[in-house]
PDB file of C-alpha atoms in Angstrom:
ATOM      1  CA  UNK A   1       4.815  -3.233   2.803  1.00 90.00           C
ATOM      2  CA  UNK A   2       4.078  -0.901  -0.005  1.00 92.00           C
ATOM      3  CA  UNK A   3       7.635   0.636   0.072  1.00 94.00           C
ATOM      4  CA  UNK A   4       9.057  -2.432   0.053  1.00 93.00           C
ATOM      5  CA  UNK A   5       6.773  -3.786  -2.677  1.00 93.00           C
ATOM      6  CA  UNK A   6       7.560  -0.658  -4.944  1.00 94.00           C
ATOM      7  CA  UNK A   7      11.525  -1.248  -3.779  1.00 94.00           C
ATOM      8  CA  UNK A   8      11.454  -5.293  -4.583  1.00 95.00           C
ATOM      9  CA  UNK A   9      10.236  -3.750  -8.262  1.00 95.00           C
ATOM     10  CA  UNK A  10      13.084  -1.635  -9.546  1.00 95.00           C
ATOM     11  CA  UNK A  11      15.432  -4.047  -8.146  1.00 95.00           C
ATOM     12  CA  UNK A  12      13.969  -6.209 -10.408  1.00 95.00           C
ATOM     13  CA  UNK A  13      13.890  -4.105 -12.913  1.00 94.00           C
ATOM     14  CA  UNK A  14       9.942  -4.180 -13.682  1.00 94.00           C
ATOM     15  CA  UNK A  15       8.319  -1.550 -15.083  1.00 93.00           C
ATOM     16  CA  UNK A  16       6.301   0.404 -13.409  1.00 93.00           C
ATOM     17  CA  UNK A  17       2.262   0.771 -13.227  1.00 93.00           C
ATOM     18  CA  UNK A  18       0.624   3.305 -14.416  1.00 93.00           C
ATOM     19  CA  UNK A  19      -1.935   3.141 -11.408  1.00 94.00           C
ATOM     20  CA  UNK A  20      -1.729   1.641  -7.642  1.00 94.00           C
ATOM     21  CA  UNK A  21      -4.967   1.877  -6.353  1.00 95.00           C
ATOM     22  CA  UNK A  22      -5.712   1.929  -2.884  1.00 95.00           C
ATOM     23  CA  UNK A  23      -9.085   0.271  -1.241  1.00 96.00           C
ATOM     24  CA  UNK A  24      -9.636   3.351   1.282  1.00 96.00           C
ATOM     25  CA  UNK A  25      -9.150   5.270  -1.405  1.00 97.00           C
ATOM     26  CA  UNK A  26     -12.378   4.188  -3.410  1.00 98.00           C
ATOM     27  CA  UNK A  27     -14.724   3.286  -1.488  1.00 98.00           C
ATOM     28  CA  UNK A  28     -17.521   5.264  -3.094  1.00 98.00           C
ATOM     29  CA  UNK A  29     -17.162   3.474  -6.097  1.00 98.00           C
ATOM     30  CA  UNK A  30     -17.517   0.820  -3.944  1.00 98.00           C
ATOM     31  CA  UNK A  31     -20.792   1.641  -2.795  1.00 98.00           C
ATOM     32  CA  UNK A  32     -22.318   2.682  -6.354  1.00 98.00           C
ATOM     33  CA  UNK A  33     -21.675  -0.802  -7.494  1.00 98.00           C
ATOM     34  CA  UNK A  34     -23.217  -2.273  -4.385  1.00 98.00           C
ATOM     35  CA  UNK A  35     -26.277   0.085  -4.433  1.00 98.00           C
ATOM     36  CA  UNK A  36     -26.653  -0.552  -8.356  1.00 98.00           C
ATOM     37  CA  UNK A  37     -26.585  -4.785  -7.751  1.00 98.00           C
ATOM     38  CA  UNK A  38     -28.981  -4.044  -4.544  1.00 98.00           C
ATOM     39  CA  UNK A  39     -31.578  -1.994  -7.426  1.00 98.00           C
ATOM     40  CA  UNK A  40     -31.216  -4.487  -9.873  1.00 98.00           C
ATOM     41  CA  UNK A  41     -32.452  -7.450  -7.555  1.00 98.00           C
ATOM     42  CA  UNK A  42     -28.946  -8.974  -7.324  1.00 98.00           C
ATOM     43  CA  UNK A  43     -28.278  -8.396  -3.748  1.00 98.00           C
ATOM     44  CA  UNK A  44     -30.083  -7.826  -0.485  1.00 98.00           C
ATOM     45  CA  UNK A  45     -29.650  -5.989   2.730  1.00 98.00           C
ATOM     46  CA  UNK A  46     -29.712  -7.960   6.443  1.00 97.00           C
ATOM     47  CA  UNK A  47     -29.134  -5.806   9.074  1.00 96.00           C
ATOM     48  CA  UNK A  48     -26.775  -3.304   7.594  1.00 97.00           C
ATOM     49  CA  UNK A  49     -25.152  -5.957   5.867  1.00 97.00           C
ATOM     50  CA  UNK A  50     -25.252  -6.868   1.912  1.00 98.00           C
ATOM     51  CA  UNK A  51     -25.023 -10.020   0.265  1.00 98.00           C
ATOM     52  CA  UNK A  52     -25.139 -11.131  -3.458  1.00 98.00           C
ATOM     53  CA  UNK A  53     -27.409 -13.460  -4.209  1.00 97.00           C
ATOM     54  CA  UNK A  54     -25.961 -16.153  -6.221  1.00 96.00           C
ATOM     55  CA  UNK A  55     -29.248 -17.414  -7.105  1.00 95.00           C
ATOM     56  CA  UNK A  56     -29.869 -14.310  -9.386  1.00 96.00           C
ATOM     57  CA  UNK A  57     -26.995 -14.552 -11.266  1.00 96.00           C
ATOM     58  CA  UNK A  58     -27.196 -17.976 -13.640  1.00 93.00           C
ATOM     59  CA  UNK A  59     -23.469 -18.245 -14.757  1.00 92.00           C
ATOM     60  CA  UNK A  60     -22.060 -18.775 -10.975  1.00 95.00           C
ATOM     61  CA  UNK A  61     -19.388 -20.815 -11.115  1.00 94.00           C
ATOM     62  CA  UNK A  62     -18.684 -21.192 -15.110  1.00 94.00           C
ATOM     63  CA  UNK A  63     -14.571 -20.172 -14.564  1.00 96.00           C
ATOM     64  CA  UNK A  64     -14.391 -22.462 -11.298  1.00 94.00           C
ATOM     65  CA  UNK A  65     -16.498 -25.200 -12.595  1.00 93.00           C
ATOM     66  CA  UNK A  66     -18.238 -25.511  -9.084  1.00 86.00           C
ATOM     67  CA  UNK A  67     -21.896 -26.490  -9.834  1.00 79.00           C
ATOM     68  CA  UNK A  68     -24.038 -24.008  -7.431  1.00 76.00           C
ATOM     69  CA  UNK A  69     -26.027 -27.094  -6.276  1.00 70.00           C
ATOM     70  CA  UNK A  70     -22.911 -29.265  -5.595  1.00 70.00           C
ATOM     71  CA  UNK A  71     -21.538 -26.290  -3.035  1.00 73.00           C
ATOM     72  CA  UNK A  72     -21.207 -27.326   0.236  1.00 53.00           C
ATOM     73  CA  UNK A  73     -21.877 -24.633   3.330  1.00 46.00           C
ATOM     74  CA  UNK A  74     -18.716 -23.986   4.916  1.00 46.00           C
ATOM     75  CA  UNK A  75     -16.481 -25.755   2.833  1.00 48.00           C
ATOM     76  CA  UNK A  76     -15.315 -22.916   1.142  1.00 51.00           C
ATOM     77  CA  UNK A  77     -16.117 -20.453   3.220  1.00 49.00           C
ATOM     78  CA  UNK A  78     -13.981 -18.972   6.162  1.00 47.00           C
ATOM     79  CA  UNK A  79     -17.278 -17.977   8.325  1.00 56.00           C
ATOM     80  CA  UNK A  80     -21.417 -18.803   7.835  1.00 69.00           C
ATOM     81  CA  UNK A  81     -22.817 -15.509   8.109  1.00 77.00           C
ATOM     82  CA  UNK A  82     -26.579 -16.106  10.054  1.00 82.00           C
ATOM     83  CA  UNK A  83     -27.761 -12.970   7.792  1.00 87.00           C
ATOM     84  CA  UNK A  84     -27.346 -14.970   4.530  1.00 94.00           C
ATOM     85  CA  UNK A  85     -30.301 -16.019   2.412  1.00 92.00           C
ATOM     86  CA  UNK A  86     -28.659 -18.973   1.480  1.00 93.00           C
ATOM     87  CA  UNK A  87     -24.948 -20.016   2.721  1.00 92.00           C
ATOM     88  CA  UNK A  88     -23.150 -19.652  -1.065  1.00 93.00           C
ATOM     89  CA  UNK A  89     -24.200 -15.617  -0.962  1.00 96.00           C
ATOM     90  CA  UNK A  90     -21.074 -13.658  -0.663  1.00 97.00           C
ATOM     91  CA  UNK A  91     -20.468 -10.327   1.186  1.00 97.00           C
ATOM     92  CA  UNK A  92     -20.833  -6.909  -0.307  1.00 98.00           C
ATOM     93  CA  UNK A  93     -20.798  -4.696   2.319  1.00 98.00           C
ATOM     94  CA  UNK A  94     -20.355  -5.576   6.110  1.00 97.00           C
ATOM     95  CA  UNK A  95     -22.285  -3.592   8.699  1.00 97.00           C
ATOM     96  CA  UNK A  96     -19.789  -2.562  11.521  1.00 96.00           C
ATOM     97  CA  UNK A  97     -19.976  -3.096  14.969  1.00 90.00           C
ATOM     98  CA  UNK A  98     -19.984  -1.025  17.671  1.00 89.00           C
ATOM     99  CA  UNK A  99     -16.473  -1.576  18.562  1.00 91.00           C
ATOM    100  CA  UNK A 100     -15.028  -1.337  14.776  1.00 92.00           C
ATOM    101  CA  UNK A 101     -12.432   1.880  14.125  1.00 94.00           C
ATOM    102  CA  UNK A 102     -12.322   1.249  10.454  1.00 94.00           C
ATOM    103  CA  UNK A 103     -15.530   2.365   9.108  1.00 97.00           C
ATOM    104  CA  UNK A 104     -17.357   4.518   6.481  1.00 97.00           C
ATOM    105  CA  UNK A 105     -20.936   6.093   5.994  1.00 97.00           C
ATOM    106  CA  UNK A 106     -23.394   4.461   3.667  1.00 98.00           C
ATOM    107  CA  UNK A 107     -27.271   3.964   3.025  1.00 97.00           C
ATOM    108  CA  UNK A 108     -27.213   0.773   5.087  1.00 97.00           C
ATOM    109  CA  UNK A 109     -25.577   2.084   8.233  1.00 96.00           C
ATOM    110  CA  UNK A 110     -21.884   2.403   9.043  1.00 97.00           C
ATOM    111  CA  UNK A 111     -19.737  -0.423   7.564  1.00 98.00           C
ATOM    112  CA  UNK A 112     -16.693  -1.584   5.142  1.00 98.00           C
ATOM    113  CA  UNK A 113     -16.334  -3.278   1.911  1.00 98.00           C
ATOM    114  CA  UNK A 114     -16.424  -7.100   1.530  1.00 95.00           C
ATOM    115  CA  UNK A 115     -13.352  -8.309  -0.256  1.00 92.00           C
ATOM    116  CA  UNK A 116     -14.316  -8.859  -3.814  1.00 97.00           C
ATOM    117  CA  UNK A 117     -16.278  -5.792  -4.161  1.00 98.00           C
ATOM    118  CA  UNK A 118     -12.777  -3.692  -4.168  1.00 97.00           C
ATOM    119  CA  UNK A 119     -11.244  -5.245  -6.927  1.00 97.00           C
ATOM    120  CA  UNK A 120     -14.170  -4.647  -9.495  1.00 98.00           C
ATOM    121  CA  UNK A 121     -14.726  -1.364  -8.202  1.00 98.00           C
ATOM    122  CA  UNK A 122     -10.509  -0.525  -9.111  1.00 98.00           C
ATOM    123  CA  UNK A 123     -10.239  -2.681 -11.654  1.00 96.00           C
ATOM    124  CA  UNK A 124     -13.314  -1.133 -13.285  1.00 97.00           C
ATOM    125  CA  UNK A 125     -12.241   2.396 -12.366  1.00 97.00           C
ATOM    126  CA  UNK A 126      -8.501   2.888 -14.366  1.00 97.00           C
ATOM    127  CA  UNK A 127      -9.435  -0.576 -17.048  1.00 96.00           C
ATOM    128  CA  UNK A 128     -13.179  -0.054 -17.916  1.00 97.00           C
ATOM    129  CA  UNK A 129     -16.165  -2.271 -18.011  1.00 97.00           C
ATOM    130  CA  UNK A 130     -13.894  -5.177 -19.607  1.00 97.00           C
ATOM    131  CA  UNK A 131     -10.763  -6.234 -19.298  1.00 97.00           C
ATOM    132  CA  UNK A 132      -8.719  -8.310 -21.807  1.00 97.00           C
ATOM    133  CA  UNK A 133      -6.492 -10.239 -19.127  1.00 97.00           C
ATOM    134  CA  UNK A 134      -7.298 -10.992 -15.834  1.00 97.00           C
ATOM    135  CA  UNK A 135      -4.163 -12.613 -13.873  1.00 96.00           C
ATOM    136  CA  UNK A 136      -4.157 -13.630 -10.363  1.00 96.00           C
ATOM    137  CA  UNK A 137      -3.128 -17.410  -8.100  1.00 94.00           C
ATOM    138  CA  UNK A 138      -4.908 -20.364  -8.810  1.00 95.00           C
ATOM    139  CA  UNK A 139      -5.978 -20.217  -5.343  1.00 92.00           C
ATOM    140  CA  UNK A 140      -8.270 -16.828  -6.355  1.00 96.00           C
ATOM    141  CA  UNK A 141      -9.933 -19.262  -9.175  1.00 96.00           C
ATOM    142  CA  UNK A 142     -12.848 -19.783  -6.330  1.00 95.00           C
ATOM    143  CA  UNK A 143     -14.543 -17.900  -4.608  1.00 95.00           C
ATOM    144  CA  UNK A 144     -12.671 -14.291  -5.224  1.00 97.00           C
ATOM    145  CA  UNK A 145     -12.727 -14.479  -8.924  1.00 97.00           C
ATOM    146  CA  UNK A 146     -16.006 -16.127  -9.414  1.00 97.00           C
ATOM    147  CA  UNK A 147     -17.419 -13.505  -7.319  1.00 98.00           C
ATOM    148  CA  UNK A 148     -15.839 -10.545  -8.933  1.00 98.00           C
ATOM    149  CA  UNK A 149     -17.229 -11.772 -12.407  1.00 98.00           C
ATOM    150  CA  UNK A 150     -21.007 -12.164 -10.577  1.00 98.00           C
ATOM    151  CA  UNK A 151     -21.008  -8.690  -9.312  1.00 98.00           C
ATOM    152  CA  UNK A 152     -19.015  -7.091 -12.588  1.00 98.00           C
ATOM    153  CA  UNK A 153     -21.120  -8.821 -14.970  1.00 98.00           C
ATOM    154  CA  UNK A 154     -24.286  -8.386 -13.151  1.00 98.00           C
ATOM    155  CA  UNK A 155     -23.572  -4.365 -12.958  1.00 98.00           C
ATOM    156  CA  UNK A 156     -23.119  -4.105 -16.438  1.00 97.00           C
ATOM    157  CA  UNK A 157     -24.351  -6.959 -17.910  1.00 97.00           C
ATOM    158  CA  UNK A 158     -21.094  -7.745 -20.387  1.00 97.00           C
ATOM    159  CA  UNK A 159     -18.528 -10.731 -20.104  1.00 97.00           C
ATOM    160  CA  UNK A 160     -15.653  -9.239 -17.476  1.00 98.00           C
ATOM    161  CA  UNK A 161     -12.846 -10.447 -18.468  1.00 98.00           C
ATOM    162  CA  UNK A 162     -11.699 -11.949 -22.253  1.00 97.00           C
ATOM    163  CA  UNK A 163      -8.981 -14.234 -20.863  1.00 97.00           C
ATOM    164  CA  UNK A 164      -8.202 -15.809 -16.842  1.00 97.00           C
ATOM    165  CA  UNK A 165      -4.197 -16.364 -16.481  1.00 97.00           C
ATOM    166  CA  UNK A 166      -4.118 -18.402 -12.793  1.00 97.00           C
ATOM    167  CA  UNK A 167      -0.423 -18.516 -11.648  1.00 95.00           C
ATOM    168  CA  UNK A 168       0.843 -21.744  -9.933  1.00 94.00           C
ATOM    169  CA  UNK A 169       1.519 -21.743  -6.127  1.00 90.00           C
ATOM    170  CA  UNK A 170       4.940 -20.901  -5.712  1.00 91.00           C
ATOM    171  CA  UNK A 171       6.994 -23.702  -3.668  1.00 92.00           C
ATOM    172  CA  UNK A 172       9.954 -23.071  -1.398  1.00 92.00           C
ATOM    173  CA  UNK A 173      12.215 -26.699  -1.235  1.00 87.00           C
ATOM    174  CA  UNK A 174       9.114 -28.443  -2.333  1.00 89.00           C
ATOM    175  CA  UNK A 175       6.395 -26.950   0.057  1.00 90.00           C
ATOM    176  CA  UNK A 176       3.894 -23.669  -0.669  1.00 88.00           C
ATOM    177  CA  UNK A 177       5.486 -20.891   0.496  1.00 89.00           C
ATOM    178  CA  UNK A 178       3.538 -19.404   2.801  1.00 87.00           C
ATOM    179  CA  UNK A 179       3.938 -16.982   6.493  1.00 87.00           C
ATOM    180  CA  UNK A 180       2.343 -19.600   8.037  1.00 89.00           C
ATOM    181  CA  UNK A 181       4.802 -22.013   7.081  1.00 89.00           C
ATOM    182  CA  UNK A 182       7.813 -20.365   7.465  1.00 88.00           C
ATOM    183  CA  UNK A 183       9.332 -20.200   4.275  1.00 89.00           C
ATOM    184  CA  UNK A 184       8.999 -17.248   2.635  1.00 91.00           C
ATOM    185  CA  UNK A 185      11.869 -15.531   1.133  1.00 91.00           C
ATOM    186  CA  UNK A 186      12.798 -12.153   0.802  1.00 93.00           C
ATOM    187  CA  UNK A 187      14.250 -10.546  -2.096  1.00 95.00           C
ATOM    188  CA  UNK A 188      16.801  -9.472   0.936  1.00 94.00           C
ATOM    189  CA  UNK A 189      17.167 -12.862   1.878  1.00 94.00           C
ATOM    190  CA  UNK A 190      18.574 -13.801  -1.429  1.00 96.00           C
ATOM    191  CA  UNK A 191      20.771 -10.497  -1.071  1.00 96.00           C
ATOM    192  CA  UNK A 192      22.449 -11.924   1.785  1.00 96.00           C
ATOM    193  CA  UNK A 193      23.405 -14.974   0.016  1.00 96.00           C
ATOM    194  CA  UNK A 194      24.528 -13.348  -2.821  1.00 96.00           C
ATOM    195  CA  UNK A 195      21.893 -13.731  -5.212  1.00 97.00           C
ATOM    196  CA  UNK A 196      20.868 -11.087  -7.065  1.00 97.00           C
ATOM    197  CA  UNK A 197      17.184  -9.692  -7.492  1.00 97.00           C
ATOM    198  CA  UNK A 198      17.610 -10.159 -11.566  1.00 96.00           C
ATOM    199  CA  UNK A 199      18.555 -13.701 -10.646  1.00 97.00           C
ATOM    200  CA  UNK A 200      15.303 -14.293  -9.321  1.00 96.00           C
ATOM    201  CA  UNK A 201      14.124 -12.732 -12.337  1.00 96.00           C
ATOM    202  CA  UNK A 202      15.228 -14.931 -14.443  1.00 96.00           C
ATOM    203  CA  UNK A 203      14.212 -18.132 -12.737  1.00 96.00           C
ATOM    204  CA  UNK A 204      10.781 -16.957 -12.702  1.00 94.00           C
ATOM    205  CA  UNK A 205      10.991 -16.768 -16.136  1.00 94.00           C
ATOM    206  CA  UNK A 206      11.786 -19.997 -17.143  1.00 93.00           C
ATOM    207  CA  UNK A 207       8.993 -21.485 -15.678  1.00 93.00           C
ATOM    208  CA  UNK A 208       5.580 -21.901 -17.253  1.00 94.00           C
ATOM    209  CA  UNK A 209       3.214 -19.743 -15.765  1.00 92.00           C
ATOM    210  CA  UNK A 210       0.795 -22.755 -14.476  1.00 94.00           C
ATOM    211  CA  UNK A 211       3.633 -24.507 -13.415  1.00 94.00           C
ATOM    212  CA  UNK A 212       4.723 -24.588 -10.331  1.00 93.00           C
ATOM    213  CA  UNK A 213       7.908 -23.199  -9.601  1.00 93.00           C
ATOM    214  CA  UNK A 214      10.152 -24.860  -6.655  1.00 93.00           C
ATOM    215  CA  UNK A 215      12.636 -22.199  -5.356  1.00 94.00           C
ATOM    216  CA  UNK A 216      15.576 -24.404  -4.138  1.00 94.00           C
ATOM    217  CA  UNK A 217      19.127 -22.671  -3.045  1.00 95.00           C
ATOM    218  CA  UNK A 218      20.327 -24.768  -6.001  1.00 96.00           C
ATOM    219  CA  UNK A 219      18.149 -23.542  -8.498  1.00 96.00           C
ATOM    220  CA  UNK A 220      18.764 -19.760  -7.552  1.00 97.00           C
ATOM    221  CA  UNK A 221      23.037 -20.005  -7.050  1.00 97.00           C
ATOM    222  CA  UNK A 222      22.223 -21.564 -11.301  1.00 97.00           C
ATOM    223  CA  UNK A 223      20.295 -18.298 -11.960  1.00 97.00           C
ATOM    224  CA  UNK A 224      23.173 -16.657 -10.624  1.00 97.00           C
ATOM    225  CA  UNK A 225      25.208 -18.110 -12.667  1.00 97.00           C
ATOM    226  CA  UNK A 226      23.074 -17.836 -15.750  1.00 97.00           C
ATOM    227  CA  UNK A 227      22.716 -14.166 -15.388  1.00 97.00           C
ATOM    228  CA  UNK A 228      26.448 -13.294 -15.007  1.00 97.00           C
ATOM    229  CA  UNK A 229      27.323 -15.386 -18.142  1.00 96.00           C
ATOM    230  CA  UNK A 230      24.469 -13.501 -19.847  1.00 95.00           C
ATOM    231  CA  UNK A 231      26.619 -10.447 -18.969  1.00 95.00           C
ATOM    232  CA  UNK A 232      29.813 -11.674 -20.101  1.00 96.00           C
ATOM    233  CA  UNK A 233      27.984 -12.324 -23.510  1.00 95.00           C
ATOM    234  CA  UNK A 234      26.858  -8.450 -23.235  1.00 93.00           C
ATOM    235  CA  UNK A 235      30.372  -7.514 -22.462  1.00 92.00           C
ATOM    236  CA  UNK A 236      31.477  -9.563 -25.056  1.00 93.00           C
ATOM    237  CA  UNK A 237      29.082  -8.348 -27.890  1.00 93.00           C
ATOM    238  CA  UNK A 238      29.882  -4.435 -26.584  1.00 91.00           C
ATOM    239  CA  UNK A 239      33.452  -5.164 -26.830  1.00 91.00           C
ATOM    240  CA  UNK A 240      33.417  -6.611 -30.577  1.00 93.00           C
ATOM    241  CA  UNK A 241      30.913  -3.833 -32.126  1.00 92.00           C
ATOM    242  CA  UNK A 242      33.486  -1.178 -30.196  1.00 89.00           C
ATOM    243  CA  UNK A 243      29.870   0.383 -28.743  1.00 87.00           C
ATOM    244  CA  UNK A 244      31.239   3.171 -26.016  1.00 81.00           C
ATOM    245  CA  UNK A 245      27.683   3.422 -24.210  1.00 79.00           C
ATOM    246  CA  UNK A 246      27.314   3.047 -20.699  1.00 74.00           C
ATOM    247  CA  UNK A 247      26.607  -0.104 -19.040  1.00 66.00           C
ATOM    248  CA  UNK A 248      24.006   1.133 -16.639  1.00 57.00           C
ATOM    249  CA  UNK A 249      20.475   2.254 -18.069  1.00 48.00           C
ATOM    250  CA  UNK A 250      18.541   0.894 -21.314  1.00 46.00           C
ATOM    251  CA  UNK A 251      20.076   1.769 -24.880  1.00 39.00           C
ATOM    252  CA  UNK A 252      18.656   0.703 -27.895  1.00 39.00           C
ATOM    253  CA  UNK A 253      21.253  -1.520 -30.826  1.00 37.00           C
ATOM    254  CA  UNK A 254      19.624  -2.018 -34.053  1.00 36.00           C
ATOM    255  CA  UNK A 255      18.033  -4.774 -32.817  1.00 40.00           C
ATOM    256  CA  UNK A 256      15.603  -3.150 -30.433  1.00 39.00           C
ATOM    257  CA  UNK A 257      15.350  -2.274 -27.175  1.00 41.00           C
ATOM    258  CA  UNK A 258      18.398  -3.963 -24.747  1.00 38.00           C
ATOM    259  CA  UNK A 259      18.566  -4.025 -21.259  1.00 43.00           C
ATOM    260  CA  UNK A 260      21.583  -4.363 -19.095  1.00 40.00           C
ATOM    261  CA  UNK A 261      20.813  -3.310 -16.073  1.00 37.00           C
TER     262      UNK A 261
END
């Protein structure tokens, strides 16, 4: 999945990260920030297990707008652990059974990371304390992101994140694309019908972030189009200055930077 992730990338012709963190990779960061919430009376151990405690931390729920007394157990949640203080708690650090493979060494007992915990641990690792843009599905809005600003903020005690950017679900013929659904289209896919990664591209881009975006056959043979008529404009423009450069790579007119890969 990574290799094909990395792949789907330059065929788009996205830049690179700088970083591409791996959870395994950091898991004693992971446990710092768990041990420092657990000393500063935000979270609590139950039989090897560690939970936040939502009632410490006074600002749960300000980016979802969920009210902590209007949370219902088990609406939102995919499993009521019996451990739990209170049902709206959230998992730190899960103790592992006897049966797990997947496990790691920590003051509690052999376990793994809860969800949330990894992406404040990386995030805070290669971005610092604060980060000016978080981005992420709307679907993340509650819990994930909630959480992850409860057990940032709570470590260090400063706002995590300046601005939220939630992305639209994207739709495939007018339903969520989704595995379980069926729909879900592969850069490859598109390949096969002749439309171009770059394509893509450019649909996504004319589309308002918090907007969602329906990916119809019709809509991505027009992207098509769009982008090889945005070539024959390059071709033109390259033809009428006489410029001799080649086609493939980025080269910079005196207008900036220009890309026609």
């Amino acid at each position: 999945y990574t290799a094909d992730f990395k792949e789907s990338l330059v065929a788009m012709n996205i830049q690179p990260a700088q970083h591409y963190p791996a959870a395994t990779d950091h898991i004693n960061q992971m446990l710092s920030l768990v041990e420092e919430l657990e000393s500063k009376g935000l979270a609590y151990e139950k039989n090897g297990s560690v939970f936040f405690d939502v009632s410490r931390f006074p600002n749960y729920g300000r980016l979802s707008g969920h009210a902590l007394d209007d949370l219902q157990a088990g609406v939102n949640r995919v499993e009521i652990d019996e451990n739990k203080d209170d049902p709206n708690d959230f998992l730190l650090w899960r103790a592992a059974g006897e049966h797990r493979m997947v496990r790691w060494r920590s003051k509690w007992g052999p376990g793994f990371p809860g969800w949330h915990i990894e992406c404040s641990a990386m995030s805070m690792e290669y971005l610092g304390q604060q980060l000016d843009i978080h981005t992420g599905g709307e679907d993340l809005v509650f819990p994930h992101h909630e959480n992850e600003i409860a057990q940032s903020e709570g470590v260090t005690g400063l706002p995590f994140s300046r601005f939220w950017m939630h992305g639209a679900h994207l739709l495939a013929e007018g339903r969520k694309m989704a595995r379980s659904v069926g729909n879900v289209l592969r850069l490859q896919d598109l390949r096969e019908e002749g439309i171009e990664p770059l394509a893509f591209r450019l649909l996504c881009l004319g589309i308002y972030y918090r907007g969602h975006m329906n990916v119809t056959w019709d809509s991505l043979q027009a992207a098509q189009s769009n982008l090889e008529r945005l070539r024959r404009y390059v071709a033109d423009w390259r033809l009428a200055t006489g410029d001799r450069r080649p086609e493939t790579g980025d080269w910079r007119p005196a207008t900036g930077n220009f890309h026609t890969r």
